[in-house]
Coordinates of C-alpha atoms in Angstrom, one line a residue:
X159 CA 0.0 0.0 0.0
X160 CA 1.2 3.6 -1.0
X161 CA 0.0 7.0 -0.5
X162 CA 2.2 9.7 -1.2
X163 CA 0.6 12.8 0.6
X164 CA 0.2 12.9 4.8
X165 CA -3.6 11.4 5.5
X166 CA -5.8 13.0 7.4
X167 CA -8.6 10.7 9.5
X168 CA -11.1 12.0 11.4
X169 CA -12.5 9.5 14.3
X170 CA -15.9 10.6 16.0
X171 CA -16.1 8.9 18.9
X172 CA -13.2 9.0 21.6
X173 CA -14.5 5.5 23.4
X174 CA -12.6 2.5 23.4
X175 CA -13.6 1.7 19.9
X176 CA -12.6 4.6 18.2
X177 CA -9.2 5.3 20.5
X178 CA -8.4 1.5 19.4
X179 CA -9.1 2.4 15.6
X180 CA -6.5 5.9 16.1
X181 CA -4.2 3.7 18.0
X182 CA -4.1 1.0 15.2
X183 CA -3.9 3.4 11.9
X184 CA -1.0 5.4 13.7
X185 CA 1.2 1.9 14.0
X186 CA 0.3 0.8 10.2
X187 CA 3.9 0.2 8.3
X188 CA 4.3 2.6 5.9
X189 CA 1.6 4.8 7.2
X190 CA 2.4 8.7 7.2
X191 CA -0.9 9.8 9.0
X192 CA -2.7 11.7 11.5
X193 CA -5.5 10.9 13.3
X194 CA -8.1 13.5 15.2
X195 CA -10.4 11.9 17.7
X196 CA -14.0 14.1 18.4
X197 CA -16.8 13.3 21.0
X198 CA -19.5 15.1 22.5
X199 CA -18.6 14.7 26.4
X200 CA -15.9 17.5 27.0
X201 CA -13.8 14.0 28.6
X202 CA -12.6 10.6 26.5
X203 CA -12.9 7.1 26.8
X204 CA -17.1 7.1 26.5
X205 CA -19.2 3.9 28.7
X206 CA -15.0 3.2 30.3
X207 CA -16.0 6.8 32.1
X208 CA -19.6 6.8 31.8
X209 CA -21.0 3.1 31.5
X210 CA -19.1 1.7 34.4
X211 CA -20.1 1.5 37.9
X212 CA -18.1 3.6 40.3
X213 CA -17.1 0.7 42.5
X214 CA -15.3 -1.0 39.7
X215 CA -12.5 0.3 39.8
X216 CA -10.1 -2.8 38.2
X217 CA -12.0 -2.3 34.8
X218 CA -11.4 0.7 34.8
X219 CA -8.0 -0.3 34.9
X220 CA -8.1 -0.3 30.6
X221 CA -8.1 4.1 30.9
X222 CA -4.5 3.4 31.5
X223 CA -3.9 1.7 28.3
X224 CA -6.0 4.5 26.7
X225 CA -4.5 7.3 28.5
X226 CA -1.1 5.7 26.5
X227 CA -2.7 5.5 23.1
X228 CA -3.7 9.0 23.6
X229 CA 0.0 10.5 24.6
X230 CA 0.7 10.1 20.9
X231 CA 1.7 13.1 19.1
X232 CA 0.3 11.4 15.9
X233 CA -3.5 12.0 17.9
X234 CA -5.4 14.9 18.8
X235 CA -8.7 15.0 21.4
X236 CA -11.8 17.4 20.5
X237 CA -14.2 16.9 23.4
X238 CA -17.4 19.3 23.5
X239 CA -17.8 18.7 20.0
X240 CA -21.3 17.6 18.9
X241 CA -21.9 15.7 15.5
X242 CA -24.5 17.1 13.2
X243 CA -24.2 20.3 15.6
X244 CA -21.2 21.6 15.6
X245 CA -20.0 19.9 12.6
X246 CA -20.8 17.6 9.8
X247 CA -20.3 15.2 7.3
X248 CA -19.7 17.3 4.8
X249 CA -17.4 19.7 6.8
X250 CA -15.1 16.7 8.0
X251 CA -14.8 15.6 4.4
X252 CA -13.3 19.1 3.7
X253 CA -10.4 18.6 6.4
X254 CA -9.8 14.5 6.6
X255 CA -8.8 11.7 3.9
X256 CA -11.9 9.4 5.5
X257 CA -13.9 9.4 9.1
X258 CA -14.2 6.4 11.2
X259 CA -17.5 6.6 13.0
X260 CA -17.2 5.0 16.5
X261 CA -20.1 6.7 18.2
X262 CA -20.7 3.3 20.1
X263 CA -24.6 3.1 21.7
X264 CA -25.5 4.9 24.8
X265 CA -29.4 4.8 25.2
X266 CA -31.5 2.2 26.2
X267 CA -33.1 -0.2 24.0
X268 CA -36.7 0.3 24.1
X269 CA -39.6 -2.5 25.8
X270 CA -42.1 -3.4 24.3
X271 CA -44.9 -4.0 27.0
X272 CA -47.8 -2.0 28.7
X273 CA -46.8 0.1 32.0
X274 CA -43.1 0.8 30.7
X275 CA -44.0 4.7 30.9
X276 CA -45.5 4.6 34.3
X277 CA -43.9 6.7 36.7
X278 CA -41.0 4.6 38.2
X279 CA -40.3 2.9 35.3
X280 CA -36.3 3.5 34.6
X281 CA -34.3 2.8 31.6
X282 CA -31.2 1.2 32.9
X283 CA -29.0 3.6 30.7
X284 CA -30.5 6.5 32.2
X285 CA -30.0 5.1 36.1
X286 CA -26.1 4.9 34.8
X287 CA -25.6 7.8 33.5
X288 CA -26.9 9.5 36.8
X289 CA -24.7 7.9 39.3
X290 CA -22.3 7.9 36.5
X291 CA -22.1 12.1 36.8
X292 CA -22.4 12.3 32.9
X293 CA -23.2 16.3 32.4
X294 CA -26.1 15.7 30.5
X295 CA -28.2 13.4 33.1
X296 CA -30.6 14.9 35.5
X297 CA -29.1 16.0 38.6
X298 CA -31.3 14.2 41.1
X299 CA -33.0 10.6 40.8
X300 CA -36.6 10.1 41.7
X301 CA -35.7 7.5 44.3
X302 CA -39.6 6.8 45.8
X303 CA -39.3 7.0 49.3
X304 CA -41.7 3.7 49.5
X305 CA -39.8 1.4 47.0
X306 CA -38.5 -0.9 49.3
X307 CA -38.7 -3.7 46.3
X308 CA -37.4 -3.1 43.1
X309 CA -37.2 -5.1 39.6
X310 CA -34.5 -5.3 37.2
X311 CA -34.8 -6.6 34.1
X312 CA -32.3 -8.3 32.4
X313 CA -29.5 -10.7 33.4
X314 CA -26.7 -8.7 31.7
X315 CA -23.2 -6.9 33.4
X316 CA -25.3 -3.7 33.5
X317 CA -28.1 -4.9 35.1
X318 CA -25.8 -6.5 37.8
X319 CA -24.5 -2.8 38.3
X320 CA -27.7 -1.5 38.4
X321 CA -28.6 -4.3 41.2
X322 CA -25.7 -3.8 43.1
X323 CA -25.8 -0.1 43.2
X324 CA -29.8 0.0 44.3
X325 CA -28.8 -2.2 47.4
X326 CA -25.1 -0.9 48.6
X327 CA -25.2 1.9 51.1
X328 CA -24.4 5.2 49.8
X329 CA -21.8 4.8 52.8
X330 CA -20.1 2.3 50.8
X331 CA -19.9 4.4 47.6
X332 CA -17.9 7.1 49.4
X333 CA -14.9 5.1 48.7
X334 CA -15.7 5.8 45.1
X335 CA -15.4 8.5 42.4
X336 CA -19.1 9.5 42.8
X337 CA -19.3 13.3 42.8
X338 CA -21.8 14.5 46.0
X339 CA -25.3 14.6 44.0
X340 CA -24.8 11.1 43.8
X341 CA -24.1 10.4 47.3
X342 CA -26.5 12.4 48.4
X343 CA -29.2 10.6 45.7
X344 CA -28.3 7.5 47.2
X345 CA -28.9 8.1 50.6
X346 CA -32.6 8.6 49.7
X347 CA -32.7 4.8 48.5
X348 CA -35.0 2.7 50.9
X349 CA -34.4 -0.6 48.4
X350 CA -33.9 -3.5 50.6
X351 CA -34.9 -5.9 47.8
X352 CA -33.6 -6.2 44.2
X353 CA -35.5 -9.0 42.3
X354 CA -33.0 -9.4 38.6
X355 CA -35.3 -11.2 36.0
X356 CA -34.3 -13.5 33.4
X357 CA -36.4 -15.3 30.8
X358 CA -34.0 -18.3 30.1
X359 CA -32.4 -20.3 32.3
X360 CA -28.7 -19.8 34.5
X361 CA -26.8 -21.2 31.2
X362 CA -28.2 -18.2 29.1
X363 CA -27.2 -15.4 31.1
X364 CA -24.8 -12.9 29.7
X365 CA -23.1 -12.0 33.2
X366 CA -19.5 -12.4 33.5
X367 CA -18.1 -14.9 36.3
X368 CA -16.1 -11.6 37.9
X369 CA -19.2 -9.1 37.9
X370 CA -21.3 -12.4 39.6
X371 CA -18.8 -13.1 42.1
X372 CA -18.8 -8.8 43.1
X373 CA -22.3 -9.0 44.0
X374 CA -21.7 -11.1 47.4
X375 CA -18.4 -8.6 48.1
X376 CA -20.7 -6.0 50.1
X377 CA -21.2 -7.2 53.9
X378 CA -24.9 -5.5 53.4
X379 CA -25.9 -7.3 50.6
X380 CA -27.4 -11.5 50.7
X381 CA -27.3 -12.8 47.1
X382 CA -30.4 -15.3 46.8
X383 CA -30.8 -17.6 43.7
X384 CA -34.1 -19.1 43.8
X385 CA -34.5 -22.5 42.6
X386 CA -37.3 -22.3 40.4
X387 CA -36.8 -22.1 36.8
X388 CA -32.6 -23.1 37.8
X389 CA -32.9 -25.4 35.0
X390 CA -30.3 -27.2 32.1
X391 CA -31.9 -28.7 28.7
X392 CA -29.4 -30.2 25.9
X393 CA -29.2 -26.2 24.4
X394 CA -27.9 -25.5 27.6
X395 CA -25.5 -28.4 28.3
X396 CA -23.9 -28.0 24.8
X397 CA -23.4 -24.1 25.6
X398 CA -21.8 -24.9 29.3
X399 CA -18.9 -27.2 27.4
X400 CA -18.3 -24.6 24.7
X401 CA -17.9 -22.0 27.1
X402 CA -15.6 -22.1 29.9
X403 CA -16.3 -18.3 31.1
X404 CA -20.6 -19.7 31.1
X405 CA -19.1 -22.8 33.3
X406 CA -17.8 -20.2 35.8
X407 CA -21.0 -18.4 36.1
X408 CA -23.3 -21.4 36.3
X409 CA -20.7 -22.5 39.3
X410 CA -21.2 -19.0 40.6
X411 CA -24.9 -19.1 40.8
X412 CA -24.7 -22.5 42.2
X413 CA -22.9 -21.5 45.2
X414 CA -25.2 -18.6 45.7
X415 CA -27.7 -21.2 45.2
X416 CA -26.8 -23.5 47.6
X417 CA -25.8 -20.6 49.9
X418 CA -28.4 -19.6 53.4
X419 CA -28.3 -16.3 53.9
X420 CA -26.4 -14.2 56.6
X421 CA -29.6 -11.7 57.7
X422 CA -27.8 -8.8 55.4
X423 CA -30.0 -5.7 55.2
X424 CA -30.2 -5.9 51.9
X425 CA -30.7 -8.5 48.9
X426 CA -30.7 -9.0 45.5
X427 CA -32.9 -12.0 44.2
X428 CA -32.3 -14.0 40.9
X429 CA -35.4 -15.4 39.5
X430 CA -34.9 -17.5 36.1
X431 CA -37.9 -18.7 33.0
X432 CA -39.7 -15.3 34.4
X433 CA -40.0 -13.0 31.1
X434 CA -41.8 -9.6 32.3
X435 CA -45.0 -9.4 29.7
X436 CA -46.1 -5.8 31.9
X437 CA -45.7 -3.4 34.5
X438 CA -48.4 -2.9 36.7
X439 CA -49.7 0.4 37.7
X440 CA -52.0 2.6 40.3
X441 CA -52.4 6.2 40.3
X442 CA -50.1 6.3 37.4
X443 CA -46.9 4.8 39.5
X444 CA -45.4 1.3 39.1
X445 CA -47.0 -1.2 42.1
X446 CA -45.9 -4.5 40.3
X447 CA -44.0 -6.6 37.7
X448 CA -46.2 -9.4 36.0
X449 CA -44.5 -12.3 34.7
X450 CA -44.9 -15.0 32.1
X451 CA -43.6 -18.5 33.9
X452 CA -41.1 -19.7 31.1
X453 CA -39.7 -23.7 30.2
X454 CA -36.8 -24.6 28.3
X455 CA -37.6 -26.6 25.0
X456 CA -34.5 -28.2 24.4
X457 CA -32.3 -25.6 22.3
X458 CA -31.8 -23.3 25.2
X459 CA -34.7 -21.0 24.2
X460 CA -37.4 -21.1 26.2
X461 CA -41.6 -21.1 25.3
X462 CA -44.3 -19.5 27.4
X463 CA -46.4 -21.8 29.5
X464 CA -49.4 -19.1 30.1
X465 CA -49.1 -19.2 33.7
X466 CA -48.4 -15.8 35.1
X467 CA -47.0 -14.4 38.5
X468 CA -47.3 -11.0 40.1
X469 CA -44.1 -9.7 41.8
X470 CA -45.1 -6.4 44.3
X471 CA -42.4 -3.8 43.2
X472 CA -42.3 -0.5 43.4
X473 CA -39.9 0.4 40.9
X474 CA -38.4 -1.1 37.4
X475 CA -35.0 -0.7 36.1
X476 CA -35.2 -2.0 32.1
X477 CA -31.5 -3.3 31.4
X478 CA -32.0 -5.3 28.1
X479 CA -29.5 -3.5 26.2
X480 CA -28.1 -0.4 24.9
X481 CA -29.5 1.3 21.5
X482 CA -27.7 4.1 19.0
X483 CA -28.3 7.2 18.0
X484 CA -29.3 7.8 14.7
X485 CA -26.3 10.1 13.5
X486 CA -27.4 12.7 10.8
X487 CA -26.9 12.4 7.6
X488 CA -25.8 9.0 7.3
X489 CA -28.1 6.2 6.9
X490 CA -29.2 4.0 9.5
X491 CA -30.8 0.6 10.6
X492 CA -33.3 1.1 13.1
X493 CA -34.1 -2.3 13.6
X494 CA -30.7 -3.2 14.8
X495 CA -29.5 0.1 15.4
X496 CA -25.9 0.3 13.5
X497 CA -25.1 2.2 10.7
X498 CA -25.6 -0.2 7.6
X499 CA -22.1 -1.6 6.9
X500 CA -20.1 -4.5 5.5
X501 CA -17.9 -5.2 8.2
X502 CA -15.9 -1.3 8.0
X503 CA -17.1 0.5 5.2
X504 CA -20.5 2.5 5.7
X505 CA -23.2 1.7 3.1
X506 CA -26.0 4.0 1.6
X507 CA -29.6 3.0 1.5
X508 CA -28.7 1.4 -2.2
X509 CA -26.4 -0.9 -0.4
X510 CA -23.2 0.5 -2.1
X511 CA -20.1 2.3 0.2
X512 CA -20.2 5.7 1.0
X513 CA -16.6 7.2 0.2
X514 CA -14.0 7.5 2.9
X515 CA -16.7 6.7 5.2
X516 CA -16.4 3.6 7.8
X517 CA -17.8 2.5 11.1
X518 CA -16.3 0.3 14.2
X519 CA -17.4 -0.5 17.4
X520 CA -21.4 -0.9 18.6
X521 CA -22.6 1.4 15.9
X522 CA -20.7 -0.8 13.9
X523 CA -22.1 -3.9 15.6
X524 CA -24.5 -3.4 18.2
X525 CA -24.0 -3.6 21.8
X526 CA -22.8 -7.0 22.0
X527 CA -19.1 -8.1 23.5
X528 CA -16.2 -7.3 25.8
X529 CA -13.4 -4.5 25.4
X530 CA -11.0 -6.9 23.2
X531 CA -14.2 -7.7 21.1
X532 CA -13.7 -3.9 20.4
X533 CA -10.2 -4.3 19.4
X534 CA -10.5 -6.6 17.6
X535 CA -13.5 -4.6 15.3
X536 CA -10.9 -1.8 15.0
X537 CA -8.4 -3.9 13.0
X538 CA -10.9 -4.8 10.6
X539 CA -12.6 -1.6 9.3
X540 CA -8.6 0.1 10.0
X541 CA -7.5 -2.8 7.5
X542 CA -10.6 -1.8 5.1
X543 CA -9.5 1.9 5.1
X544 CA -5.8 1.3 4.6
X545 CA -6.7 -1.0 1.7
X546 CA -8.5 2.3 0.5
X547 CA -6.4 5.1 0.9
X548 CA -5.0 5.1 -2.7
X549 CA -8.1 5.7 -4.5
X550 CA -9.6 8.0 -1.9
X551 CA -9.4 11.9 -2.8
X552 CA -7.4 14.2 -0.7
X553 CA -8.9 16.6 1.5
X554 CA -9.3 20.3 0.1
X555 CA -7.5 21.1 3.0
X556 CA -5.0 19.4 5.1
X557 CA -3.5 21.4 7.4
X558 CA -3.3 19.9 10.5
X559 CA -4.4 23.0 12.3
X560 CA -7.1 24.0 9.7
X561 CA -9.6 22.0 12.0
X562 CA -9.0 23.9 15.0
X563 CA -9.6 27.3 13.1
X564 CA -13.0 25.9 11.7
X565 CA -14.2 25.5 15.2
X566 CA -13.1 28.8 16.3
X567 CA -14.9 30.1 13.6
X568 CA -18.0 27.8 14.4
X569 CA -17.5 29.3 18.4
X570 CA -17.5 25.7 20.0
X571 CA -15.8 25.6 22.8
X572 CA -14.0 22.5 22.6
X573 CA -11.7 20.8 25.1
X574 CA -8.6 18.9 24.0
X575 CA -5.6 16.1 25.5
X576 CA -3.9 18.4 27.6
X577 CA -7.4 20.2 28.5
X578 CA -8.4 16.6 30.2
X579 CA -5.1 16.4 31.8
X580 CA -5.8 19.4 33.7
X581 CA -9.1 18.3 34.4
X582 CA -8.1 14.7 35.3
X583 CA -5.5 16.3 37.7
X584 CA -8.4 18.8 39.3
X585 CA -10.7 15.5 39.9
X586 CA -7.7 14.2 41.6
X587 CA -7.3 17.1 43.6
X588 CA -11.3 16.3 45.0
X589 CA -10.3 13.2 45.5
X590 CA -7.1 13.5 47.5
X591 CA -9.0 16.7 49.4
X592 CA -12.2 15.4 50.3
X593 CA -13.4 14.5 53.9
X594 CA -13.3 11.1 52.7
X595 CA -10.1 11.0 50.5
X596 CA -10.5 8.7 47.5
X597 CA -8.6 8.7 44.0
X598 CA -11.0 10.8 42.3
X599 CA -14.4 13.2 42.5
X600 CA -16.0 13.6 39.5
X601 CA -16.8 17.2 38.1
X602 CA -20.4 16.7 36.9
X603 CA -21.3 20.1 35.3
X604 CA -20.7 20.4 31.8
X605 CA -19.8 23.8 31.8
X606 CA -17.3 23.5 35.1
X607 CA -15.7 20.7 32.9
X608 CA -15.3 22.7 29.9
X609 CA -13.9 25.7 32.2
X610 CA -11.6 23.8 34.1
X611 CA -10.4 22.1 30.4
X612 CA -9.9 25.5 28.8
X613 CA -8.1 26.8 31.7

């Protein structure tokens, strides 16, 4: 492969996904290029930051790595920088060889059912970017002072999060990163009992063993597996000896299983074959989860057997996945919610690729698989693009520094690497300084961020 000019790529999205695609293009033999890296959050590193709960602090381990990627002088940060506000498609084509779109998938996947807009009904998403601090989430959460029982729907990592923060004390969380809004939201939480729903059985669930084992870590918490529906067809026996990491969780859940409880304040309940067919309402607020009693029919999918069970709650968290955005001006599958692709290169509505325009990551994707899933994705549409380069048009104008001038001119107010150093090193300042001294304490305000960023 040979280009003789300096590429340009443009990168929107400054997650894992779209760091990993920068990180890779900069390392390619031969390669004389440059990479710029825009989001919308005035900080990097997308769900790493914003997706993960603040008591997990070892996967958040993987900022490090990113934090390396990002030293590169070969890669530049614009935070605070909207697509299809600030800038386009068409403008980014002016300044870049070809744009990698790595927006990933931040909101929640909608549910089908009646009662999901009943007051109390919570989109998992939502719940995480709240305790979370991302800027644009609601300062305070709704916790009902009588919602001593709460449902979460879906046997995911996110909905074990969700669990485990609804039943820790906000005493607990001051260890954390959590900025005060969120410590003072969570001392409002009267949950004693968090009831995690799946439809399948304990082969089918898409927790991790790690995130399992985390639940029990908490002296206030009792984990209780309940027996019915803890069932194994032939589906599910062929998936256990293909799997070694879904052998680890079933041996989890047995242990929890076979485990009496301690008299913990708190507990979080797994229920399996229980798919949730409605929320149940008075007065306009949630007062119970019904339930369609499930059986395995042999594959590892279940069928309904018509018998139904009411579960008194008081609140639902819906965590059955993450959805994306529809990004303007570029085509998009709403059904599975990715930009329409073949593997890297983005496709128009005629099936055929858009020029110097690719995707990686969950837009890419969907919202399915770990970070080195992500990685992985990267190399892919990066190998696509590289394959490209020689037939792709250079920019109009490729100046390096013609991009910042173009959002001066625009007035946006972006942030940059050395911006989110300062930042990083004020959050650490919280931390160090706080009556309860921890590594970090978040800066939740967008426009504090952006102030502190700027200098």
């Amino acid at each position: 492969m040979t280009v003789d000019r300096k590429v340009r790529v443009a990168v929107v999205g400054a997650g894992p996904a779209g760091v990993y695609a920068a990180d890779i293009l900069t390392k390619t033999e031969g390669l004389d290029v440059t990479v710029d890296i825009l989001d919308r959050d005035p900080t990097p590193f997308g769900l790493i930051r914003y997706g993960v709960a603040p008591d997990h602090p070892r996967i958040k381990e993987i900022i490090k790595a990113l934090k390396r990627v990002m030293a590169n002088d070969d890669i530049r940060f614009f935070g605070n920088v909207n697509f299809g506000t600030d800038i386009k498609l068409e403008d980014l084509k002016g300044f870049y060889d070809a744009v990698v779109f790595a927006t990933g998938a931040r909101r929640d996947r909608d549910l089908q059912i009646p009662g999901v807009d009943l007051d109390g009904s919570y989109g998992a998403a939502d719940f995480v970017y709240w305790y979370d601090g991302h800027p644009d989430a609601p300062r305070e959460w709704d916790f009902q002072p009588h919602a001593k029982q709460v449902a979460v729907l879906g046997v995911g990592n996110v909905g074990l999060d969700v669990a485990r923060i609804l039943a820790k004390t906000a005493d607990e969380l001051l260890v954390t990163e959590i900025p005060d809004n969120v410590y003072e939201g969570l001392k409002k939480n009267v949950t004693t009992d968090v009831h995690v729903f799946a439809r399948r059985g304990p082969a089918q669930v898409k927790f991790t063993p790690m995130e399992l084992r985390e639940l029990s870590h908490s002296p206030t918490i009792d984990v209780v597996v309940h027996p019915e529906g803890y069932e194994f067809d032939h589906g599910s026996m062929e998936a256990l000896a293909a799997a070694k990491s879904q052998k680890l969780v079933v041996k989890v859940l047995g242990d929890y299983l076979a485990k009496e409880p301690s008299g913990a304040p708190h507990r979080i309940h797994i229920h399996f074959c229980q798919n949730p067919v409605e929320i149940l309402g008075e007065d306009g607020k949630v007062v119970g989860l019904r339930t369609e009693i499930t059986e395995l029919d042999g594959t590892g999918n279940v069928r309904g057997t018509g018998q139904f069970k009411d579960w008194p709650v008081q609140a639902v968290y819906r965590a059955i996945g993450y959805y994306s955005d529809n990004l303007p001006g570029l085509p998009f599958d709403a059904n599975t919610g990715v930009l329409p692709n073949d593997g890297g290169h983005v496709l128009d509505i005629d099936g055929t690729p858009i020029e110097g325009v690719y995707a990686t990551g969950w837009i890419k994707r969907g919202p399915v698989g770990l970070i080195g899933h992500t990685k992985s994705d990267a190399a892919q549409t990066i190998k696509m693009l590289v394959e490209d380069l020689p037939k792709l048009p250079a920019p109009e104008v490729s100046e390096r520094e013609a991009f910042d001038r173009h959002l001066d001119s625009r007035g946006v107010e972006y942030t940059t690497w050395e911006g989110w150093e300062r930042l990083d090193a004020h959050e650490e300042s919280l931390g160090a300084n706080d009556a309860h001294p921890r590594e970090r304490k978040k800066v939740v305000p967008r426009d504090e961020m952006v102030s502190i960023a700027r200098g």
